Amino acid sequence: MAKKKLFIASAVITVGELATQLNLPVTRLISELFKNGIVATVNQWLDLETAQIIIDELNLDVELEKSSAADSALASKHDRVYDDTATKRPPVVAVMGHVDHGKTSLMDVILDAKVASGEAGGITQHISAHQTIYKGLPITLLDTPGHEAFSALRQHGAALTDIVIIVVAADDGVKPQTIEAIKFARQAHAKIVVAINKMDKPGADSNRVKQQLATEHELTPEEWGGNTVMVEVSAKTKEGIDKLLDMVLLVSDLEDLKASDTDAAEGLVIEARMQQGQGVVVSLLVENGILTPGSYLVAGGTYGKVRTLLDDMGKPLAKAGPSRPATVIGFKKLPKFGERFVAFSNEKQARQKSEQYSMQHREEVSSQNMSSSELLDIMTKRKEKQSVNIVLKADVQGSLTSVADSLRMLENDELSMKVVGSGVGDVTENDIRLAAGSHAIIYGFNVQLPPAVKRLAQREKVTIRIFSIIYELIDDAVSVLNELLSPELVEKELGELVVKGVFRTTKNEIVCGGQVTKGKVQPGVLIRIWRGKEQLSEADVISVQRQQQEVKEVFEGEMCGLQLKTKTKLLMEEGDRIEFFTREFIKRTL
Ligand code: GDP
């Protein structure tokens, strides 16, 4: 039997990630490594060779292969196994928890009110990163204000989160987003530290919180013989905050976090925006190496010189080492949120790398020029709001509301998600009928699909997607919506020509000549014909000639002949101006 191939994007993989990919308990992998003389933790990096040996030892029919599409420089932060020269790096800590349990207040206290309260309002994809110094040691904190940011962090930033502080209000207990945060932390193989907040409130009951976490979520506090650090705090009175930070540093010490502080910098884009007067402003989190002003950065299809390097407070930085959040001014175009960046010492290398990336990732629906009627069709379709019908099932009311809310957040002017039916409990035959009748997709969260219901769904051709992790469900819904997004129309100007003579005019054809006054002229593209300020028509360029020879392009300053295809008879005159352009549809994503 052929071995199953598992494609890995970089030359190394963490023990935790490998366990996930192999669908094995991480403890099994760790004990197998131990048998082979390797003492490893979940966050330890293995090279693919070692990983393959362990897979073979486990008698699994799996062959690891480095994904060829992955550009080794851009694929992963840890494209190396750290050697003895690697040094200790600060922990990257995400603060997560249910809404109103005090995440922002806690961040404010930890960062000494550096984060303006209310700043993170609204649900955005933005994750902000800050660094604080506690007892002389830096701690990097990620602020993830909402579901969307959670999901974004899971997609792109999971690997960089070392510790998750789960904030639970002592007067409210464990809530749906607390559970999500726990799941996120486990998926990211991050260490969990629980902050039981609002201990100053009269209704505070930390025992109840501990009980809930221990009995329902397998997080047992150390004082009950477990291994989860839980600290009682109050963001209001600041009680317990020092102990919480002591614990974060202790956990971080035990994790033995390392990175190189001599390599060229690499890391993750955590925010990118246009700012008046400054251009593209990008927030980055350095994961490895040292970032300095003057170096060149590539992030996906864009690159730029680090003109200005600032810290999270906007103060100039001479260098940014591992785990350091930094702001860079100097990118040519906006990189995408979550994209990896890599530093290069010269511009040529950086430009080539980003161009190569753009070539590989160009997502064009069609590169052909559209006729006006096709265009009209698409433009009209675009105006109609597209809608996806959904039947939603979840295990408990709390998660049902939470999933429905998260789905609603995906809506925009063009796309809507309509929940045509929802309920608590497993997927039933009634759900299938409802979905079939309304062309809906069934999304299930933590529910079962009985075999008889599954058969009915297959007969009725109803799509059912069941998840136990909210982010995965949301990601799936995003991909469904992306399919519906109409493509974006992009026009690209090529050049201009002034007509010097008209040689032939028939019903659908013009043969004329002129001088290129701007850019270039080429066959197979579209033109607009102008007389003064009036646009006469659009037409197609059939061929371009220079000195009686057909040519592929003619540049500014040169004379050429044109054969044009028009829709109706058009009397062109000397002095008319022709604008050359292409029209393409580019696939968009949410
Ligand atoms: P978030 O939604 O998790 O970021 O929660 P916030 O930090 O915005 O806090 C929600 C509310 O709880 C605010 O009114 C805070 O003033 C209040 N709050 C936060 N922490 C404490 C605390 O330790 N004690 C008390 N009494 N109130 C708190």
Short mmCIF file of C-alpha atoms and ligand atoms in Angstrom, two decimals, residues 95-109 117-118 120 143 145 167 169 171 196-202 233-239 241, ligand 1:
data_model
loop_
_atom_site.label_atom_id
_atom_site.label_comp_id
_atom_site.label_asym_id
_atom_site.label_seq_id
_atom_site.Cartn_x
_atom_site.Cartn_y
_atom_site.Cartn_z
CA VAL A 95 -4.99 37.55 26.85
CA MET A 96 -8.30 35.88 26.09
CA GLY A 97 -11.62 35.21 27.72
CA HIS A 98 -15.31 35.93 27.69
CA VAL A 99 -16.54 39.42 26.89
CA ASP A 100 -16.67 41.71 29.93
CA HIS A 101 -14.59 39.40 32.07
CA GLY A 102 -11.90 42.07 32.20
CA LYS A 103 -9.36 41.37 29.43
CA THR A 104 -8.94 45.03 28.54
CA SER A 105 -8.80 46.14 32.17
CA LEU A 106 -6.19 43.52 32.93
CA MET A 107 -4.10 44.51 29.91
CA ASP A 108 -4.35 48.13 31.02
CA VAL A 109 -3.03 47.30 34.47
CA SER A 117 -9.22 51.99 27.13
CA GLY A 118 -11.92 51.63 24.55
CA ALA A 120 -9.98 48.05 20.85
CA ASP A 143 -4.62 41.80 22.50
CA PRO A 145 -10.45 41.98 20.83
CA VAL A 167 -9.44 35.63 32.09
CA ALA A 169 -14.64 36.70 36.03
CA ASP A 171 -18.62 36.44 39.73
CA ILE A 196 -9.60 34.62 38.03
CA ASN A 197 -10.55 38.28 37.85
CA LYS A 198 -12.91 40.62 39.71
CA MET A 199 -12.00 39.08 43.08
CA ASP A 200 -12.95 42.40 44.69
CA LYS A 201 -16.63 41.96 43.79
CA PRO A 202 -19.05 40.81 46.49
CA VAL A 233 -6.66 38.89 40.68
CA SER A 234 -8.55 42.14 40.51
CA ALA A 235 -7.88 44.50 37.67
CA LYS A 236 -9.69 47.11 39.73
CA THR A 237 -7.67 46.94 42.98
CA LYS A 238 -4.55 45.52 41.22
CA GLU A 239 -4.50 42.73 43.80
CA ILE A 241 -1.34 41.20 39.34
P1 GDP B 1 -13.32 42.73 28.37
O1 GDP B 1 -14.56 42.78 27.55
O2 GDP B 1 -13.00 41.32 28.78
O3 GDP B 1 -12.13 43.43 27.78
O4 GDP B 1 -13.66 43.45 29.74
P2 GDP B 1 -13.33 44.93 30.28
O5 GDP B 1 -11.91 45.03 30.69
O6 GDP B 1 -13.85 45.91 29.30
O7 GDP B 1 -14.19 44.94 31.61
C1 GDP B 1 -15.59 44.82 31.62
C2 GDP B 1 -16.16 45.54 32.83
O8 GDP B 1 -15.73 44.92 34.02
C3 GDP B 1 -15.73 46.99 32.94
O9 GDP B 1 -16.81 47.74 33.39
C4 GDP B 1 -14.61 46.97 33.96
O10 GDP B 1 -14.51 48.18 34.67
C5 GDP B 1 -15.08 45.85 34.87
N1 GDP B 1 -13.95 45.18 35.52
C6 GDP B 1 -12.87 44.65 34.93
N2 GDP B 1 -12.05 44.08 35.83
C7 GDP B 1 -12.63 44.30 37.06
C8 GDP B 1 -12.26 43.94 38.41
O11 GDP B 1 -11.25 43.32 38.69
N3 GDP B 1 -13.15 44.29 39.38
C9 GDP B 1 -14.30 44.95 39.11
N4 GDP B 1 -15.09 45.26 40.13
N5 GDP B 1 -14.66 45.30 37.86
C10 GDP B 1 -13.85 44.97 36.84
#
